[in-house]
């Protein structure tokens, strides 16, 4: 069954022809055909970590991007994303940025959602088997990942265009080429090309086999399906390069050997580094420390703050990895930081670039408003915040809808919101300065609420009790 194709933002034909690139201005031709420059630049930025195989093939990887006539240098690169959750996370961003850099250089890129492979579970880098997911859940997650990838590609196209002619961005689901294949036929035609001794020798397999839990047959066959994914894309899309995390070496080798055995052609794999926390743990769902790219799971404000809080010793590295900023501009930003470290200029620029890519310009502005409202006690920022932003910013806050009756006092408000206890104790909490409304301390319990002071223009009040207990009130019938 032919795989359904979503082609986004393609300027030009799907596969290049010798005349396609030749019509571009000379400067753009050089930008597109400079494979050595593209690979070397991303290696210098730290985004491309390892190349496999790095030598010993008939075609060297840099030559693949810069050989023969100009049109022949156009390549197709893919990266897989298994839908083990209903959102991508920061750990996926580097592989996606790798695809974007190839796309910006004029090459065609494919993001493959693993609607089939996710049901097996990738054993790479894991000490025990993933939680089994039923077909319906995988399908739901796969649809969410497709939407997430499309959204990121749209933001990339809209907010980071550089005047060059880009390649196409395509999203596929690998369940499309597995669902119509009978199991016995697949094992007979594909399985015969894999040697058990070789598959068993993979480090990811050896680690799991020696663990107390062992390894299931489903997990063991994961590398076979990923290898077949690469072969399918090679056959149907001319894809010669696979992009992925540095923990995927066993799967990489399987795909290379399978394609080379069947076709005699050389294919390649490029790895990107793994993003880790300050403790060295890999960021992701399994580790319980994922920073999600879906707004419902991690708000733009939270994503922005994750990058704003990066330490000085990592921010330059992250600027090179997570942004499209030229190295010269990054150097300038870091030079200014040496003179005025208290301004945290690199961290703010990093957070802004990533948030804009993930959530668009509106998401970035939302993150900035939330930052001003929470950390700089900005009334102006509070007044223009939406209900959604307030709920995102104050996730643990109680949200109430109240009718503003004539003469409603501070005490009435606190009690109706269940923010203070009844009786003298609650009264004293106000008189002793433990209550603020819209970042302004109130000490008179009998004070009548004033629109424009206690009630903002957007009809909201932010009530804070003590240092950390927030209550959001939406006033009705104003």
CSV table of C-alpha atoms in Angstrom, one decimal:
chain,number,residue,atom,x,y,z
A,1,UNK,CA,0.0,0.0,0.0
A,2,UNK,CA,1.4,3.4,-1.0
A,3,UNK,CA,2.3,5.6,2.0
A,4,UNK,CA,0.1,8.7,2.3
A,5,UNK,CA,2.3,11.8,1.8
A,6,UNK,CA,1.9,15.2,3.4
A,7,UNK,CA,4.2,17.6,1.6
A,8,UNK,CA,4.7,21.0,3.3
A,9,UNK,CA,6.3,24.2,2.1
A,10,UNK,CA,8.0,22.7,-1.0
A,11,UNK,CA,9.4,25.2,-3.4
A,12,UNK,CA,10.5,23.2,-6.4
A,13,UNK,CA,10.1,19.6,-7.4
A,14,UNK,CA,10.1,16.6,-5.1
A,15,UNK,CA,13.2,15.1,-6.6
A,16,UNK,CA,15.8,17.4,-8.2
A,17,UNK,CA,16.7,17.3,-11.8
A,18,UNK,CA,19.9,18.6,-13.3
A,19,UNK,CA,18.2,21.7,-14.6
A,20,UNK,CA,16.3,22.5,-11.4
A,21,UNK,CA,19.2,23.9,-9.4
A,22,UNK,CA,21.0,25.4,-12.3
A,23,UNK,CA,18.3,28.1,-12.7
A,24,UNK,CA,19.1,29.4,-9.2
A,25,UNK,CA,21.5,32.4,-8.7
A,26,UNK,CA,25.1,31.4,-8.2
A,27,UNK,CA,25.1,32.2,-4.5
A,28,UNK,CA,22.1,30.0,-3.9
A,29,UNK,CA,23.6,27.2,-6.0
A,30,UNK,CA,26.7,27.2,-3.8
A,31,UNK,CA,24.6,27.3,-0.6
A,32,UNK,CA,22.7,24.2,-1.8
A,33,UNK,CA,25.4,22.1,-3.2
A,34,UNK,CA,28.0,22.7,-0.5
A,35,UNK,CA,27.7,19.4,1.2
A,36,UNK,CA,31.1,19.5,2.8
A,37,UNK,CA,30.3,23.0,4.1
A,38,UNK,CA,26.9,21.9,5.5
A,39,UNK,CA,28.2,18.9,7.3
A,40,UNK,CA,31.3,20.7,8.6
A,41,UNK,CA,29.2,23.6,9.8
A,42,UNK,CA,26.8,21.5,11.8
A,43,UNK,CA,29.7,19.4,13.1
A,44,UNK,CA,31.2,22.7,14.3
A,45,UNK,CA,28.0,23.8,15.9
A,46,UNK,CA,27.9,20.4,17.7
A,47,UNK,CA,24.6,19.4,16.1
A,48,UNK,CA,26.0,16.6,14.0
A,49,UNK,CA,28.0,14.3,16.3
A,50,UNK,CA,29.0,11.2,14.3
A,51,UNK,CA,28.8,10.0,10.7
A,52,UNK,CA,28.3,6.3,9.9
A,53,UNK,CA,30.0,4.9,8.0
A,54,UNK,CA,32.6,7.6,8.2
A,55,UNK,CA,34.8,6.0,5.5
A,56,UNK,CA,35.4,2.9,3.5
A,57,UNK,CA,32.4,3.2,1.2
A,58,UNK,CA,32.4,3.9,-2.6
A,59,UNK,CA,30.7,7.3,-1.9
A,60,UNK,CA,31.9,9.4,1.0
A,61,UNK,CA,29.1,11.3,2.8
A,62,UNK,CA,30.3,14.8,2.0
A,63,UNK,CA,30.7,13.7,-1.7
A,64,UNK,CA,27.1,12.5,-1.6
A,65,UNK,CA,25.9,16.1,-1.1
A,66,UNK,CA,28.3,17.6,-3.7
A,67,UNK,CA,28.9,15.3,-6.6
A,68,UNK,CA,28.3,15.3,-10.3
A,69,UNK,CA,26.0,17.9,-11.7
A,70,UNK,CA,24.3,20.4,-9.4
A,71,UNK,CA,21.0,18.6,-9.5
A,72,UNK,CA,22.5,15.3,-8.4
A,73,UNK,CA,23.6,16.8,-5.1
A,74,UNK,CA,20.0,17.1,-3.9
A,75,UNK,CA,19.4,14.4,-1.3
A,76,UNK,CA,16.6,13.1,0.9
A,77,UNK,CA,17.1,12.7,4.6
A,78,UNK,CA,14.8,11.2,7.2
A,79,UNK,CA,14.4,10.9,10.9
A,80,UNK,CA,11.9,8.7,12.9
A,81,UNK,CA,9.8,9.7,15.9
A,82,UNK,CA,8.0,7.0,17.7
A,83,UNK,CA,4.6,8.0,19.2
A,84,UNK,CA,5.2,6.7,22.7
A,85,UNK,CA,3.4,9.8,24.0
A,86,UNK,CA,1.0,12.3,22.5
A,87,UNK,CA,3.6,15.1,22.2
A,88,UNK,CA,7.2,15.6,21.1
A,89,UNK,CA,9.5,16.9,23.8
A,90,UNK,CA,12.8,18.9,23.9
A,91,UNK,CA,14.8,15.8,23.5
A,92,UNK,CA,13.3,15.4,20.0
A,93,UNK,CA,14.2,19.0,18.9
A,94,UNK,CA,17.8,18.4,17.9
A,95,UNK,CA,16.9,15.7,15.4
A,96,UNK,CA,14.2,18.0,14.0
A,97,UNK,CA,16.5,20.9,13.8
A,98,UNK,CA,18.9,18.6,11.9
A,99,UNK,CA,16.2,18.0,9.4
A,100,UNK,CA,15.4,21.7,9.2
A,101,UNK,CA,19.1,22.5,8.5
A,102,UNK,CA,19.1,20.1,5.6
A,103,UNK,CA,15.8,21.5,4.3
A,104,UNK,CA,17.2,25.1,4.5
A,105,UNK,CA,20.1,23.9,2.4
A,106,UNK,CA,17.7,22.8,-0.3
A,107,UNK,CA,17.4,19.1,0.5
A,108,UNK,CA,14.2,17.1,0.9
A,109,UNK,CA,13.5,15.8,4.4
A,110,UNK,CA,11.0,13.3,5.8
A,111,UNK,CA,9.8,12.9,9.4
A,112,UNK,CA,8.5,9.4,10.0
A,113,UNK,CA,6.0,8.8,12.7
A,114,UNK,CA,6.5,5.3,14.0
A,115,UNK,CA,2.9,4.2,14.2
A,116,UNK,CA,4.0,0.6,13.7
A,117,UNK,CA,7.4,0.5,15.5
A,118,UNK,CA,6.0,2.2,18.6
A,119,UNK,CA,3.9,-0.9,19.3
A,120,UNK,CA,7.1,-3.0,19.6
A,121,UNK,CA,9.1,-0.5,21.7
A,122,UNK,CA,12.7,0.6,21.0
A,123,UNK,CA,15.1,-1.1,23.5
A,124,UNK,CA,18.0,1.3,22.9
A,125,UNK,CA,19.3,2.9,26.0
A,126,UNK,CA,16.6,1.2,28.2
A,127,UNK,CA,17.1,-1.2,31.2
A,128,UNK,CA,13.6,-2.6,31.0
A,129,UNK,CA,10.8,-3.0,28.5
A,130,UNK,CA,8.5,-0.1,27.7
A,131,UNK,CA,4.9,-0.1,28.8
A,132,UNK,CA,2.8,-1.9,26.2
A,133,UNK,CA,0.4,0.3,24.3
A,134,UNK,CA,-2.7,-0.8,22.4
A,135,UNK,CA,-3.3,0.0,18.8
A,136,UNK,CA,-5.8,2.7,19.5
A,137,UNK,CA,-3.5,4.6,21.9
A,138,UNK,CA,-0.6,4.4,19.4
A,139,UNK,CA,-2.9,5.7,16.7
A,140,UNK,CA,-4.0,8.6,18.8
A,141,UNK,CA,-0.4,9.5,19.7
A,142,UNK,CA,0.7,9.2,16.1
A,143,UNK,CA,-2.0,11.7,15.0
A,144,UNK,CA,-0.9,14.1,17.7
A,145,UNK,CA,2.8,13.7,16.7
A,146,UNK,CA,1.9,14.4,13.0
A,147,UNK,CA,0.1,17.6,14.1
A,148,UNK,CA,3.1,18.6,16.2
A,149,UNK,CA,5.5,18.0,13.4
A,150,UNK,CA,3.3,19.9,11.0
A,151,UNK,CA,3.0,22.9,13.4
A,152,UNK,CA,6.8,23.0,13.9
A,153,UNK,CA,7.4,22.9,10.2
A,154,UNK,CA,4.9,25.7,9.7
A,155,UNK,CA,6.5,27.9,12.3
A,156,UNK,CA,9.9,27.2,10.8
A,157,UNK,CA,8.7,28.2,7.4
A,158,UNK,CA,6.8,31.3,8.7
A,159,UNK,CA,9.3,32.8,11.2
A,160,UNK,CA,12.7,31.6,10.1
A,161,UNK,CA,12.8,32.0,6.3
A,162,UNK,CA,16.2,33.1,5.0
A,163,UNK,CA,15.5,34.0,1.4
A,164,UNK,CA,16.9,30.7,0.0
A,165,UNK,CA,14.8,28.1,-1.8
A,166,UNK,CA,14.2,25.3,0.6
A,167,UNK,CA,13.6,21.6,0.1
A,168,UNK,CA,10.3,19.9,1.0
A,169,UNK,CA,9.2,18.7,4.4
A,170,UNK,CA,7.2,15.5,4.4
A,171,UNK,CA,5.5,13.6,7.2
A,172,UNK,CA,4.8,9.9,6.9
A,173,UNK,CA,3.6,7.1,9.2
A,174,UNK,CA,5.4,3.8,8.9
A,175,UNK,CA,2.2,1.9,9.7
A,176,UNK,CA,1.2,2.7,6.1
A,177,UNK,CA,3.7,0.2,4.7
A,178,UNK,CA,3.3,-2.5,7.4
A,179,UNK,CA,-0.5,-2.8,7.8
A,180,UNK,CA,-1.0,-4.5,4.5
A,181,UNK,CA,2.0,-6.9,4.8
A,182,UNK,CA,1.2,-10.5,6.0
A,183,UNK,CA,3.5,-11.5,8.9
A,184,UNK,CA,4.7,-14.7,7.2
A,185,UNK,CA,5.4,-12.9,3.9
A,186,UNK,CA,7.4,-10.2,5.7
A,187,UNK,CA,9.5,-12.7,7.7
A,188,UNK,CA,10.1,-14.8,4.6
A,189,UNK,CA,11.2,-11.9,2.3
A,190,UNK,CA,12.8,-9.6,4.8
A,191,UNK,CA,13.8,-11.8,7.8
A,192,UNK,CA,16.0,-14.0,5.7
A,193,UNK,CA,18.4,-11.1,5.1
A,194,UNK,CA,19.2,-10.7,8.8
A,195,UNK,CA,21.7,-13.0,10.7
A,196,UNK,CA,20.8,-13.8,14.3
A,197,UNK,CA,24.4,-13.7,15.4
A,198,UNK,CA,24.7,-10.1,14.1
A,199,UNK,CA,21.5,-9.0,15.7
A,200,UNK,CA,22.3,-10.6,19.0
A,201,UNK,CA,25.7,-8.8,19.1
A,202,UNK,CA,24.2,-5.3,19.2
A,203,UNK,CA,25.0,-3.5,22.5
A,204,UNK,CA,21.4,-2.6,23.1
A,205,UNK,CA,20.4,-6.2,22.8
A,206,UNK,CA,23.3,-7.5,24.9
A,207,UNK,CA,22.5,-5.1,27.7
A,208,UNK,CA,18.8,-6.2,27.8
A,209,UNK,CA,19.6,-9.9,27.6
A,210,UNK,CA,21.8,-9.6,30.6
A,211,UNK,CA,19.2,-7.7,32.6
A,212,UNK,CA,16.9,-9.5,35.1
A,213,UNK,CA,13.9,-8.8,33.0
A,214,UNK,CA,15.4,-10.0,29.7
A,215,UNK,CA,14.1,-9.0,26.3
A,216,UNK,CA,10.9,-9.7,24.5
A,217,UNK,CA,10.8,-10.9,20.9
A,218,UNK,CA,8.8,-7.7,20.0
A,219,UNK,CA,11.7,-5.5,21.2
A,220,UNK,CA,14.3,-7.7,19.6
A,221,UNK,CA,12.6,-7.3,16.2
A,222,UNK,CA,12.5,-3.5,16.5
A,223,UNK,CA,15.9,-3.1,14.8
A,224,UNK,CA,14.6,-5.2,11.9
A,225,UNK,CA,11.6,-2.9,11.3
A,226,UNK,CA,13.7,0.3,11.6
A,227,UNK,CA,16.1,-1.2,9.1
A,228,UNK,CA,13.2,-1.9,6.8
A,229,UNK,CA,11.9,1.7,7.2
A,230,UNK,CA,15.2,3.0,5.8
A,231,UNK,CA,15.0,0.5,3.0
A,232,UNK,CA,11.4,1.4,2.1
A,233,UNK,CA,12.3,5.1,2.1
A,234,UNK,CA,15.4,4.4,0.0
A,235,UNK,CA,13.4,2.5,-2.6
A,236,UNK,CA,10.4,4.9,-2.7
A,237,UNK,CA,11.9,8.3,-2.0
A,238,UNK,CA,15.6,7.9,-2.9
A,239,UNK,CA,16.5,8.5,0.8
A,240,UNK,CA,20.2,7.8,1.5
A,241,UNK,CA,20.7,9.5,4.9
A,242,UNK,CA,19.1,8.7,8.3
A,243,UNK,CA,19.3,11.2,11.2
A,244,UNK,CA,18.9,10.1,14.8
A,245,UNK,CA,20.0,10.2,18.4
A,246,UNK,CA,23.5,8.9,19.3
A,247,UNK,CA,21.9,6.0,21.3
A,248,UNK,CA,20.7,4.4,18.0
A,249,UNK,CA,23.9,2.9,16.8
A,250,UNK,CA,22.6,-0.7,16.7
A,251,UNK,CA,19.6,0.3,14.7
A,252,UNK,CA,21.7,2.4,12.4
A,253,UNK,CA,24.1,-0.5,11.5
A,254,UNK,CA,21.2,-2.9,10.9
A,255,UNK,CA,19.6,-0.5,8.3
A,256,UNK,CA,22.9,0.1,6.6
A,257,UNK,CA,23.8,-3.6,6.3
A,258,UNK,CA,20.3,-4.5,5.1
A,259,UNK,CA,20.2,-1.9,2.3
A,260,UNK,CA,23.8,-2.6,1.2
A,261,UNK,CA,23.1,-6.3,1.1
A,262,UNK,CA,19.9,-5.9,-1.0
A,263,UNK,CA,21.0,-3.2,-3.4
A,264,UNK,CA,24.8,-2.9,-3.2
A,265,UNK,CA,24.3,0.9,-2.6
A,266,UNK,CA,25.8,2.9,0.2
A,267,UNK,CA,23.6,4.8,2.7
A,268,UNK,CA,24.6,6.9,5.7
A,269,UNK,CA,23.6,7.8,9.2
A,270,UNK,CA,24.2,11.0,11.1
A,271,UNK,CA,23.7,11.2,14.9
A,272,UNK,CA,22.8,14.2,17.0
A,273,UNK,CA,23.7,14.5,20.7
A,274,UNK,CA,21.4,13.5,23.5
A,275,UNK,CA,20.1,16.3,25.7
A,276,UNK,CA,20.5,15.7,29.4
A,277,UNK,CA,19.5,17.3,32.6
A,278,UNK,CA,22.0,19.0,35.0
A,279,UNK,CA,22.3,15.5,36.6
A,280,UNK,CA,23.3,13.9,33.3
A,281,UNK,CA,19.9,12.1,32.9
A,282,UNK,CA,18.5,11.9,29.4
A,283,UNK,CA,15.5,14.2,29.0
A,284,UNK,CA,12.4,12.3,28.0
A,285,UNK,CA,9.1,10.7,29.0
A,286,UNK,CA,10.8,7.6,30.4
A,287,UNK,CA,13.0,9.6,32.7
A,288,UNK,CA,10.1,11.6,33.9
A,289,UNK,CA,11.7,14.9,33.1
A,290,UNK,CA,10.3,15.7,29.7
A,291,UNK,CA,9.8,19.3,28.6
A,292,UNK,CA,7.0,18.9,26.2
A,293,UNK,CA,6.4,20.8,23.0
A,294,UNK,CA,2.6,20.5,23.2
A,295,UNK,CA,1.1,23.5,24.9
A,296,UNK,CA,-1.4,21.4,26.8
A,297,UNK,CA,1.5,19.6,28.5
A,298,UNK,CA,4.1,22.3,28.8
A,299,UNK,CA,3.0,25.9,28.4
A,300,UNK,CA,5.0,28.5,26.3
A,301,UNK,CA,6.0,30.1,29.6
A,302,UNK,CA,7.4,26.9,31.0
A,303,UNK,CA,9.3,26.1,27.8
A,304,UNK,CA,10.7,29.7,27.8
A,305,UNK,CA,11.7,29.4,31.5
A,306,UNK,CA,13.5,26.0,30.9
A,307,UNK,CA,15.9,27.7,28.5
A,308,UNK,CA,16.1,31.0,30.4
A,309,UNK,CA,17.3,29.0,33.4
A,310,UNK,CA,20.2,27.4,31.6
A,311,UNK,CA,23.6,28.0,33.2
A,312,UNK,CA,26.3,30.2,31.7
A,313,UNK,CA,28.5,27.1,31.0
A,314,UNK,CA,25.8,25.6,28.7
A,315,UNK,CA,24.1,28.5,27.1
A,316,UNK,CA,26.6,29.1,24.3
A,317,UNK,CA,26.4,25.4,23.4
A,318,UNK,CA,22.6,25.5,23.4
A,319,UNK,CA,22.5,28.6,21.2
A,320,UNK,CA,24.5,26.7,18.6
A,321,UNK,CA,22.4,23.6,18.9
A,322,UNK,CA,18.8,25.0,19.2
A,323,UNK,CA,18.9,28.1,17.1
A,324,UNK,CA,19.6,29.1,13.5
A,325,UNK,CA,21.7,32.1,14.6
A,326,UNK,CA,25.0,32.4,12.7
A,327,UNK,CA,28.1,31.6,14.8
A,328,UNK,CA,29.3,35.1,14.4
A,329,UNK,CA,26.1,36.5,16.0
A,330,UNK,CA,26.3,33.9,18.8
A,331,UNK,CA,29.9,35.0,19.5
A,332,UNK,CA,28.8,38.6,19.7
A,333,UNK,CA,26.0,37.7,22.1
A,334,UNK,CA,28.5,35.9,24.4
A,335,UNK,CA,30.9,38.9,24.3
A,336,UNK,CA,28.1,41.2,25.5
A,337,UNK,CA,27.3,38.7,28.2
A,338,UNK,CA,30.8,38.9,29.6
A,339,UNK,CA,30.3,42.6,30.1
A,340,UNK,CA,26.8,42.4,31.5
A,341,UNK,CA,26.2,38.9,32.8
A,342,UNK,CA,23.3,40.1,35.1
A,343,UNK,CA,21.1,40.7,32.1
A,344,UNK,CA,21.3,37.1,31.0
A,345,UNK,CA,21.1,38.1,27.4
A,346,UNK,CA,22.2,34.7,25.9
A,347,UNK,CA,19.6,32.9,27.9
A,348,UNK,CA,16.8,35.2,26.9
A,349,UNK,CA,17.7,35.1,23.2
A,350,UNK,CA,17.9,31.2,23.4
A,351,UNK,CA,14.5,31.0,25.1
A,352,UNK,CA,13.0,33.4,22.6
A,353,UNK,CA,14.3,31.6,19.5
A,354,UNK,CA,13.2,28.1,20.7
A,355,UNK,CA,9.8,29.3,22.0
A,356,UNK,CA,9.1,31.1,18.7
A,357,UNK,CA,9.9,27.9,16.8
A,358,UNK,CA,7.7,25.7,18.9
A,359,UNK,CA,4.8,28.0,19.7
A,360,UNK,CA,5.1,30.8,17.1
A,361,UNK,CA,5.2,34.6,17.7
A,362,UNK,CA,2.0,34.6,19.8
A,363,UNK,CA,3.4,31.8,22.0
A,364,UNK,CA,6.6,33.8,22.6
A,365,UNK,CA,4.6,36.9,23.5
A,366,UNK,CA,2.5,34.9,25.9
A,367,UNK,CA,5.7,33.5,27.6
A,368,UNK,CA,7.0,37.1,28.0
A,369,UNK,CA,3.7,38.3,29.4
A,370,UNK,CA,3.6,35.5,31.9
A,371,UNK,CA,7.3,36.2,32.9
A,372,UNK,CA,6.5,39.8,33.5
A,373,UNK,CA,3.4,39.0,35.5
A,374,UNK,CA,5.0,36.4,37.7
A,375,UNK,CA,8.5,37.6,38.2
A,376,UNK,CA,8.2,41.4,37.7
A,377,UNK,CA,4.8,41.9,39.3
A,378,UNK,CA,3.6,43.7,36.2
A,379,UNK,CA,0.0,44.9,36.4
A,380,UNK,CA,0.0,45.7,32.7
A,381,UNK,CA,1.0,42.2,31.8
A,382,UNK,CA,-1.8,40.8,34.1
A,383,UNK,CA,-4.4,43.0,32.5
A,384,UNK,CA,-3.8,41.6,29.0
A,385,UNK,CA,-3.4,38.0,30.0
A,386,UNK,CA,-6.1,35.5,28.8
A,387,UNK,CA,-7.9,33.0,31.1
A,388,UNK,CA,-5.8,30.3,29.4
A,389,UNK,CA,-2.5,32.1,30.2
A,390,UNK,CA,-3.4,32.6,33.8
A,391,UNK,CA,-4.4,28.9,34.2
A,392,UNK,CA,-1.1,27.9,32.5
A,393,UNK,CA,0.9,30.3,34.7
A,394,UNK,CA,-0.8,29.4,38.0
A,395,UNK,CA,-1.4,25.7,37.4
A,396,UNK,CA,-2.0,24.9,41.0
A,397,UNK,CA,-4.3,28.0,41.5
A,398,UNK,CA,-8.0,27.7,42.3
A,399,UNK,CA,-10.1,29.2,39.5
A,400,UNK,CA,-13.4,30.8,40.6
A,401,UNK,CA,-16.2,32.7,38.8
A,402,UNK,CA,-17.9,35.2,41.1
A,403,UNK,CA,-20.6,37.8,40.7
A,404,UNK,CA,-19.5,41.3,41.7
A,405,UNK,CA,-22.2,42.5,44.1
A,406,UNK,CA,-22.3,46.2,45.1
A,407,UNK,CA,-20.1,46.8,48.1
A,408,UNK,CA,-18.1,43.5,47.8
A,409,UNK,CA,-15.1,43.8,50.1
A,410,UNK,CA,-11.7,42.3,50.2
A,411,UNK,CA,-12.9,40.0,53.1
A,412,UNK,CA,-15.9,38.9,51.1
A,413,UNK,CA,-13.7,38.1,48.1
A,414,UNK,CA,-11.2,36.0,50.1
A,415,UNK,CA,-14.0,34.0,51.7
A,416,UNK,CA,-16.0,33.4,48.5
A,417,UNK,CA,-12.8,32.1,46.9
A,418,UNK,CA,-12.2,29.9,49.9
A,419,UNK,CA,-8.7,31.5,50.2
A,420,UNK,CA,-8.8,32.1,54.0
A,421,UNK,CA,-10.4,30.3,56.9
A,422,UNK,CA,-13.6,31.7,58.5
A,423,UNK,CA,-13.5,33.7,61.7
A,424,UNK,CA,-10.8,35.9,63.3
A,425,UNK,CA,-7.9,33.9,61.9
A,426,UNK,CA,-8.8,34.7,58.3
A,427,UNK,CA,-9.5,38.4,59.2
A,428,UNK,CA,-6.0,38.6,60.8
A,429,UNK,CA,-4.3,37.2,57.7
A,430,UNK,CA,-5.5,40.3,55.8
A,431,UNK,CA,-4.7,42.8,58.5
A,432,UNK,CA,-1.2,41.3,59.0
A,433,UNK,CA,-0.3,41.8,55.4
A,434,UNK,CA,-0.6,38.2,54.2
A,435,UNK,CA,-3.0,39.0,51.3
A,436,UNK,CA,-2.4,40.7,48.0
A,437,UNK,CA,-4.6,41.4,45.0
A,438,UNK,CA,-3.0,41.9,41.6
A,439,UNK,CA,0.4,42.1,43.3
A,440,UNK,CA,-0.7,44.9,45.6
A,441,UNK,CA,-0.8,44.2,49.3
A,442,UNK,CA,-4.2,44.8,51.0
A,443,UNK,CA,-4.5,45.2,54.8
A,444,UNK,CA,-8.0,46.5,55.3
A,445,UNK,CA,-10.5,43.6,55.1
A,446,UNK,CA,-13.5,46.0,54.7
A,447,UNK,CA,-12.1,47.8,51.7
A,448,UNK,CA,-14.5,47.7,48.8
A,449,UNK,CA,-13.2,46.3,45.5
A,450,UNK,CA,-12.4,49.0,43.0
A,451,UNK,CA,-12.6,48.2,39.2
A,452,UNK,CA,-9.2,49.0,37.6
A,453,UNK,CA,-7.3,48.3,40.9
A,454,UNK,CA,-8.6,45.1,42.4
A,455,UNK,CA,-10.4,44.1,39.3
A,456,UNK,CA,-8.4,44.3,36.0
A,457,UNK,CA,-9.6,45.5,32.7
A,458,UNK,CA,-9.9,41.8,31.5
A,459,UNK,CA,-12.3,41.2,34.5
A,460,UNK,CA,-9.8,39.1,36.5
A,461,UNK,CA,-8.3,39.3,39.9
A,462,UNK,CA,-5.2,37.5,41.0
A,463,UNK,CA,-5.4,36.8,44.7
A,464,UNK,CA,-2.3,35.7,46.6
A,465,UNK,CA,-2.3,34.3,50.1
A,466,UNK,CA,1.1,34.1,51.7
A,467,UNK,CA,4.0,33.6,49.3
A,468,UNK,CA,2.8,30.8,47.1
A,469,UNK,CA,-0.9,30.3,47.2
A,470,UNK,CA,-2.7,31.8,44.2
A,471,UNK,CA,-6.4,32.1,43.4
A,472,UNK,CA,-7.7,33.4,40.1
A,473,UNK,CA,-11.1,35.1,40.1
A,474,UNK,CA,-13.1,35.8,37.0
A,475,UNK,CA,-15.8,38.4,37.7
A,476,UNK,CA,-19.2,38.0,36.0
A,477,UNK,CA,-21.7,40.7,35.2
A,478,UNK,CA,-19.3,43.6,35.4
